[in-house]
mmCIF file of C-alpha atoms in Angstrom:
data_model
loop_
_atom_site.group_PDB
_atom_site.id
_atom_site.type_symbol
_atom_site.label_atom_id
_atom_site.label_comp_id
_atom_site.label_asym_id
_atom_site.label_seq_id
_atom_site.Cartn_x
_atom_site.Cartn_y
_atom_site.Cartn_z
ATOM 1 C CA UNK V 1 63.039 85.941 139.217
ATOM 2 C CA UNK V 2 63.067 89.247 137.320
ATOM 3 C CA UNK V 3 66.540 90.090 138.014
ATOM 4 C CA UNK V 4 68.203 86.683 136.741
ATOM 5 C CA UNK V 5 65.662 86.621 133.459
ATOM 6 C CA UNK V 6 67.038 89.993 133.063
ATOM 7 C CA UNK V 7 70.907 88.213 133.678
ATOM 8 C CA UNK V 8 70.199 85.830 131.297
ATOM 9 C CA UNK V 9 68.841 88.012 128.529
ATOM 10 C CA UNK V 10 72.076 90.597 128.683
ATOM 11 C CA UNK V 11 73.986 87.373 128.376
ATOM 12 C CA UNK V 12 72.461 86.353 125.677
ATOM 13 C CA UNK V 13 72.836 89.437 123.926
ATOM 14 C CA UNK V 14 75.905 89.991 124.687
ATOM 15 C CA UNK V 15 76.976 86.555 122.756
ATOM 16 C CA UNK V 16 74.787 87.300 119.865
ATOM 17 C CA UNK V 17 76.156 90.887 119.692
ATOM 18 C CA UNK V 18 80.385 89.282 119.404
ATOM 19 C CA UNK V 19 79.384 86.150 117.771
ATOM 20 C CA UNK V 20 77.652 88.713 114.905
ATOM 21 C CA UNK V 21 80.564 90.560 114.929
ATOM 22 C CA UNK V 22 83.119 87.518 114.921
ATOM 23 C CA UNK V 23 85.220 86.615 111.438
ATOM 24 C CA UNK V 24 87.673 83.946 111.876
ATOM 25 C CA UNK V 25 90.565 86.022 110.682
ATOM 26 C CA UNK V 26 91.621 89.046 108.048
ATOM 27 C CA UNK V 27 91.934 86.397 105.007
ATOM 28 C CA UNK V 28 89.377 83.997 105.604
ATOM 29 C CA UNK V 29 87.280 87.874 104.985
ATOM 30 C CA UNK V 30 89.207 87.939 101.722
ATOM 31 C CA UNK V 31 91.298 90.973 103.263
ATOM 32 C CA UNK V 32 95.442 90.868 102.001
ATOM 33 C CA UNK V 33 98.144 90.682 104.573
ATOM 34 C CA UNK V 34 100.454 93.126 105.457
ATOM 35 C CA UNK V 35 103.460 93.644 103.674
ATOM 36 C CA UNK V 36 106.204 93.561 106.182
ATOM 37 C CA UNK V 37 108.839 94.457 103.614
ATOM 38 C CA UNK V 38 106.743 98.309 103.349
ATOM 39 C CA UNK V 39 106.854 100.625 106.254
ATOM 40 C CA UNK V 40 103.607 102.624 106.091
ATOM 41 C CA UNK V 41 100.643 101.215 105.624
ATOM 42 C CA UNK V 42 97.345 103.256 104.479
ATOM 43 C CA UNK V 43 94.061 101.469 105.734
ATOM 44 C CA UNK V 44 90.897 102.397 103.648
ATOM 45 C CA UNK V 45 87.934 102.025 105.287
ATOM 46 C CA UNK V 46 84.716 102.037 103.068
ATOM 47 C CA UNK V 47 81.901 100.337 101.357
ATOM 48 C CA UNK V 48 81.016 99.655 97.667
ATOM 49 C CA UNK V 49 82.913 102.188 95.987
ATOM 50 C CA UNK V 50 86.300 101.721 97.743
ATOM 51 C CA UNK V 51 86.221 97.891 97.865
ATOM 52 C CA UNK V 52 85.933 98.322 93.916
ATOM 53 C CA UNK V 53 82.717 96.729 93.716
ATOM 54 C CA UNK V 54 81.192 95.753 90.051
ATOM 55 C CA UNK V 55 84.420 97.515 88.126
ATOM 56 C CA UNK V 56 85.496 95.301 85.040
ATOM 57 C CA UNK V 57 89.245 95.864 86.345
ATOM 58 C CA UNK V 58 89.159 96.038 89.900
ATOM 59 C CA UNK V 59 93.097 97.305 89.603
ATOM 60 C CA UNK V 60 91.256 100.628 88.511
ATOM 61 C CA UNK V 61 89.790 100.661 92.266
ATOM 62 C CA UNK V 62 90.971 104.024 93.460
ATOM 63 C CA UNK V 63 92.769 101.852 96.183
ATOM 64 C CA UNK V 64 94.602 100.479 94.269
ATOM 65 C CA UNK V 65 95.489 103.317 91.925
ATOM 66 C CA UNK V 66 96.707 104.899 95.329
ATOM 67 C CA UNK V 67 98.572 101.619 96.050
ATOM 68 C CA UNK V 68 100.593 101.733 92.594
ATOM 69 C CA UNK V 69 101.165 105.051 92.832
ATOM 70 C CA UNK V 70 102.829 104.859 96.435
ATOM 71 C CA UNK V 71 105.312 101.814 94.902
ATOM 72 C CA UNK V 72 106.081 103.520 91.405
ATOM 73 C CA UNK V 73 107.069 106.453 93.707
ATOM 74 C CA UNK V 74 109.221 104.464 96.095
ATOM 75 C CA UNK V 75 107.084 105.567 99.392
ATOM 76 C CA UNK V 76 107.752 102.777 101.111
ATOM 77 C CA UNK V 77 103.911 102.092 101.503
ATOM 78 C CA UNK V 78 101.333 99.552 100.431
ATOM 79 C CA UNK V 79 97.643 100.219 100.727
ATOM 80 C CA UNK V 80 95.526 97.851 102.833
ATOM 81 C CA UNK V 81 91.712 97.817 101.655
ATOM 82 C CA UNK V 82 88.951 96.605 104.456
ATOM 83 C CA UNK V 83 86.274 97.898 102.332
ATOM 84 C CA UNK V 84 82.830 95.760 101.840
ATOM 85 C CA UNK V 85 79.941 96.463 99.949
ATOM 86 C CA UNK V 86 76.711 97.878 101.456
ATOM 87 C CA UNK V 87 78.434 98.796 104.592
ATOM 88 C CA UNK V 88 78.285 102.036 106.731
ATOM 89 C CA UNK V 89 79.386 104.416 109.083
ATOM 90 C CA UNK V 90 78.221 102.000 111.799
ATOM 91 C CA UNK V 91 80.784 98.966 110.600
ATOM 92 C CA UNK V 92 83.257 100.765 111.011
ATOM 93 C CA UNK V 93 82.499 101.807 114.697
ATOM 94 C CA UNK V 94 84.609 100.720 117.516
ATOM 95 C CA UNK V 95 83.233 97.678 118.868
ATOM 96 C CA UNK V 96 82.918 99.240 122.326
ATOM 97 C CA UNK V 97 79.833 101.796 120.481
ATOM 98 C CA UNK V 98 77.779 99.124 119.381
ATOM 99 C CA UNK V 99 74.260 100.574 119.137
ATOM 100 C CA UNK V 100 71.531 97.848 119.716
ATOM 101 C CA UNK V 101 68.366 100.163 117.990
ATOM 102 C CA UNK V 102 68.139 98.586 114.847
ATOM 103 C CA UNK V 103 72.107 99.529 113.477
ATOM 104 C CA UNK V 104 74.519 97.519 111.496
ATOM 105 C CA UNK V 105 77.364 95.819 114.385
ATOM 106 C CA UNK V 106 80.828 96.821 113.666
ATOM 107 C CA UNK V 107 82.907 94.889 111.914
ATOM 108 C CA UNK V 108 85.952 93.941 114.132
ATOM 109 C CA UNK V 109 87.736 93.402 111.253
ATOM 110 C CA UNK V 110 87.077 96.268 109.307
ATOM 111 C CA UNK V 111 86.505 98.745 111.944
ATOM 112 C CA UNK V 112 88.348 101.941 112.606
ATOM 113 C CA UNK V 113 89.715 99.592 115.388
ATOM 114 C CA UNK V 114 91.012 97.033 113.080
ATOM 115 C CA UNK V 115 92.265 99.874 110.626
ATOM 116 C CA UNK V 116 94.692 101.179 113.822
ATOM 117 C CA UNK V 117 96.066 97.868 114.794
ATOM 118 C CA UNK V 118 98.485 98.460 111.445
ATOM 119 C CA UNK V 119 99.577 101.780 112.837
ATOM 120 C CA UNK V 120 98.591 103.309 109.598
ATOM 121 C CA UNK V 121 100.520 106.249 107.975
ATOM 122 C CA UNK V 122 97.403 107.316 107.075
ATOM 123 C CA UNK V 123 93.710 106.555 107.336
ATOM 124 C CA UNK V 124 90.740 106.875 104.378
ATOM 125 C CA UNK V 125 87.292 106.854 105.076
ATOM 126 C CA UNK V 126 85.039 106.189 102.128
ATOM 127 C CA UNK V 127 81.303 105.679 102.946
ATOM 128 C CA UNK V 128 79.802 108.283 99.851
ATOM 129 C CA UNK V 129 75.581 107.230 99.916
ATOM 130 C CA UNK V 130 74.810 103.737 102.095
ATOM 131 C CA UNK V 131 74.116 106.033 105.437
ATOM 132 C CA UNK V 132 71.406 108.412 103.329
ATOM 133 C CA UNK V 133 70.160 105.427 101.557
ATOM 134 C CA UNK V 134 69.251 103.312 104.995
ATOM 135 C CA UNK V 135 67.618 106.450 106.259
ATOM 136 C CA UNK V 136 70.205 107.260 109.081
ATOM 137 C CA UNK V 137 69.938 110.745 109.643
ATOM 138 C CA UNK V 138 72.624 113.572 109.301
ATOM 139 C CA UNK V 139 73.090 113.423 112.731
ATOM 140 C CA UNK V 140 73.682 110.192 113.727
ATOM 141 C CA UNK V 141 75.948 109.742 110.564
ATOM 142 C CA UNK V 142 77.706 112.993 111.730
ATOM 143 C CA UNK V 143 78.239 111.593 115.400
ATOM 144 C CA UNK V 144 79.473 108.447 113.961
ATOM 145 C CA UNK V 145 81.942 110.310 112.479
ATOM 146 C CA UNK V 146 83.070 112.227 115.076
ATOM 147 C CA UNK V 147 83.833 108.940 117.451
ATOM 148 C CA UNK V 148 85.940 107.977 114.310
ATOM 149 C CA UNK V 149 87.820 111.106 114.279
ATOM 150 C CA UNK V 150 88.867 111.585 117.889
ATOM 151 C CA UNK V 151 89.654 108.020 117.721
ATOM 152 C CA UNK V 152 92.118 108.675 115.201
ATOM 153 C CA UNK V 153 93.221 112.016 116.678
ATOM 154 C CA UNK V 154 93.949 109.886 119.894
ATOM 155 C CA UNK V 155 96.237 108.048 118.271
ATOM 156 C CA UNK V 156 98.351 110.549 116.053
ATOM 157 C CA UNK V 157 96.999 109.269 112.955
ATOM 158 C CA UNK V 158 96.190 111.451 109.620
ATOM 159 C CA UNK V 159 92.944 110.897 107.915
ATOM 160 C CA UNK V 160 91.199 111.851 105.269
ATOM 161 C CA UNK V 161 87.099 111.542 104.431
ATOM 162 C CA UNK V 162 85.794 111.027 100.940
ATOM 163 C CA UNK V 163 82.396 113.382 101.068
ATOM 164 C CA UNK V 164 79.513 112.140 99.360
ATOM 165 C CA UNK V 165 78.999 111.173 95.580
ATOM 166 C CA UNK V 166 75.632 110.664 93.076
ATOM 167 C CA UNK V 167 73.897 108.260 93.342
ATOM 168 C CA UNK V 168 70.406 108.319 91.335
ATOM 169 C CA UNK V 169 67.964 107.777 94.092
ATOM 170 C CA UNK V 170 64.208 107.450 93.057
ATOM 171 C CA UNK V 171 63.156 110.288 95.553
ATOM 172 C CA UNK V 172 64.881 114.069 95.195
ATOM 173 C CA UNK V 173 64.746 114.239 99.033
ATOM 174 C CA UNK V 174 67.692 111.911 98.913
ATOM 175 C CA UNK V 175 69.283 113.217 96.260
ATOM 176 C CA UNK V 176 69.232 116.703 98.072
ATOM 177 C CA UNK V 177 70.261 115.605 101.300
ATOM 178 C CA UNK V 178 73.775 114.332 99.522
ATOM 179 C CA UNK V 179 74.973 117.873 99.368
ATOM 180 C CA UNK V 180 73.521 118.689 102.990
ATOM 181 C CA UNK V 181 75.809 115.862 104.083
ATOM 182 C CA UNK V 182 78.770 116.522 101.665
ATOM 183 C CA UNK V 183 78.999 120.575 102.885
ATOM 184 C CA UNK V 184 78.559 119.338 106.974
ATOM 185 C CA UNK V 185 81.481 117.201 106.284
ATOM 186 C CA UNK V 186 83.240 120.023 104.816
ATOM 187 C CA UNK V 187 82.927 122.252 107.530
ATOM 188 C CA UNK V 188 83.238 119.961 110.254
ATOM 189 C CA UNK V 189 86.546 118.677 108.815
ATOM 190 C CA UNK V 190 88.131 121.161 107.070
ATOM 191 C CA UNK V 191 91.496 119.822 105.395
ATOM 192 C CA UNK V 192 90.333 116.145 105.773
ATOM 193 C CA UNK V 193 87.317 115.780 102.891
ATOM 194 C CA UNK V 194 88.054 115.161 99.776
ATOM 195 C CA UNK V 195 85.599 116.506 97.716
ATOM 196 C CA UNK V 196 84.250 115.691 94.283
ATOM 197 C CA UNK V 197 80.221 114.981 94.289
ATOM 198 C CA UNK V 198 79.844 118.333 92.015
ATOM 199 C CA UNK V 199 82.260 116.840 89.756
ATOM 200 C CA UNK V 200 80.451 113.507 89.201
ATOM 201 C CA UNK V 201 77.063 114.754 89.795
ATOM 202 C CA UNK V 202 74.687 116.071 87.331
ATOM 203 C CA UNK V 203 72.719 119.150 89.052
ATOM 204 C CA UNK V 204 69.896 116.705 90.483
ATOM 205 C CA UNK V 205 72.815 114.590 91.969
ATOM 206 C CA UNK V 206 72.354 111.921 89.501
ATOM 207 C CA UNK V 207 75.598 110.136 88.422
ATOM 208 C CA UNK V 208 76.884 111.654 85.152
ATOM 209 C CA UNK V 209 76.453 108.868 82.409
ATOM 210 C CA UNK V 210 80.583 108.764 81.919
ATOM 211 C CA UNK V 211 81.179 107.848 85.487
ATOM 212 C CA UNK V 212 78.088 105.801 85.907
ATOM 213 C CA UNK V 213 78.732 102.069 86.302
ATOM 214 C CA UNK V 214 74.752 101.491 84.554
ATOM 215 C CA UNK V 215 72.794 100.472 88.366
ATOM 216 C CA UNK V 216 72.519 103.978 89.132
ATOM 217 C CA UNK V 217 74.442 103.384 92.541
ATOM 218 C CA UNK V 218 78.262 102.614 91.501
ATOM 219 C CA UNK V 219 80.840 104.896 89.407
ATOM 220 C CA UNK V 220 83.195 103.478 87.034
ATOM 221 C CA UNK V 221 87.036 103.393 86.216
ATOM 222 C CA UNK V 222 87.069 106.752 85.118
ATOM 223 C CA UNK V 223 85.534 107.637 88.180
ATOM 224 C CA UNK V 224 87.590 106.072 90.248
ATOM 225 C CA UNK V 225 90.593 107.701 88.843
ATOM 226 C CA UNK V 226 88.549 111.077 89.608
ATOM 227 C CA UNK V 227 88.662 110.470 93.469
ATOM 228 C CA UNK V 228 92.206 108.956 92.717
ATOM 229 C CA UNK V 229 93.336 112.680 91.465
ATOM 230 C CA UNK V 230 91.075 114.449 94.220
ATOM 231 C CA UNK V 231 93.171 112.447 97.362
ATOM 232 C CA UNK V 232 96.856 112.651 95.796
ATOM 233 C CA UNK V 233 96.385 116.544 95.061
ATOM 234 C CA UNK V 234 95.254 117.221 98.443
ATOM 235 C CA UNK V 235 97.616 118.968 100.695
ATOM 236 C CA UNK V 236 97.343 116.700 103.458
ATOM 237 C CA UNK V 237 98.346 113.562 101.200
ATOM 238 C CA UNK V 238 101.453 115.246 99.759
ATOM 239 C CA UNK V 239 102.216 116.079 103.158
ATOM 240 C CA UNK V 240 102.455 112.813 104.512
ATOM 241 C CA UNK V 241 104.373 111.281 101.756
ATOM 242 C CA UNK V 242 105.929 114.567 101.142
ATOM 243 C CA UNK V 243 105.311 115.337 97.600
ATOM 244 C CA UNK V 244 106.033 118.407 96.345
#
């Protein structure tokens, strides 16, 4: 009797684990179709910030700055944004890691998996403060990572990480633990992170008032055009759509 309650309690989990996970398709989640006519594609992964969340012109998204910028320059790429607000490291996980103690489920179509299905050019990660501000620890946020990253090492494709950015949390602990998490990125990644918390952050990692957005969580345009500059003047970006 123990064994098939046991059965029957997997199965149930296991249908409420895909049916959480299940969207009926990329634009019923408000997520743009492919371009056929462009042959690279860059896939940004990310919460809030990259999805352009509470900007007055969400053209000024850094996405989308990236995504002009690639046309006006005739790359022959469009970028595809499966960003969401308040997501994590843990949406973005391959189904296959789904962690059952109290996580967020990936997202199958936002996941790193659903980012590789468009055999991406190249592959941004932007998930700057939801981790610290849900409690997940450097570690687990670092292991997520790391899954991510051999994922995409697997399969050829570049990538780069945004680190961390301000964010005025009430306690300092936080606030502190931004820059733990922005320099472990750093060093676990080296040529990968694109860095610019010091540049937004006041010295208590508060959000400088010209990039702050007024909820003490989201940047502005102006600095969205900050991470903009940060991931076109990185060597690995000019690389791969061989700027000089």
């Amino acid at each position: 009797m123990n064994v098939k309650l046991s059965l029957v309690t997997f199965s149930a989990l296991l249908i409420f684990v895909f049916s959480s996970c299940k969207k009926n398709s990329p634009q019923d989640s408000g997520i743009k179709p492919s371009d056929p006519t462009k042959q690279f594609k860059v896939i940004v992964l990310g919460s809030s910030t990259a999805a352009g969340y509470k900007l007055a012109h969400p053209d000024l998204s850094f996405p989308n700055l990236l995504n002009n910028k690639l046309i006006k320059d005739k790359k022959n790429a469009e970028v595809i944004n499966l960003a969401a607000p308040g997501y994590t490291t843990y949406q973005i996980m391959p189904v296959r890691a789904i962690n059952l103690n109290g996580r967020p489920l990936p997202d199958m179509l936002r996941s790193i998996e659903a980012g590789l299905k468009y055999n991406p050019k190249l592959l941004i990660i932007c998930m700057p403060t939801n981790d610290i501000a849900l409690g997940f620890s450097e570690d687990e946020i670092l292991t997520n990572y790391k899954i991510i990253v051999e994922m995409l090492n697997r399969a050829n494709v570049e990538y780069l990480i945004t680190g961390t950015q301000p964010r005025n949390f009430i306690e300092d602990s936080y606030r502190r633990r931004l820059t733990i998490l922005n320099d472990e990125l750093l060093e676990a990644y080296p040529g990968h992170v694109v860095d610019y918390l010091e540049e937004l952050a006041t010295n208590k990692n508060n959000i400088k008032d010209k990039y702050s957005n007024g909820d003490g969580i989201h940047i502005n345009e102006d600095g969205h055009k900050v991470i903009f500059q940060k991931i076109i003047n990185t060597p690995l970006f000019k690389d791969v759509f061989e700027y000089e």
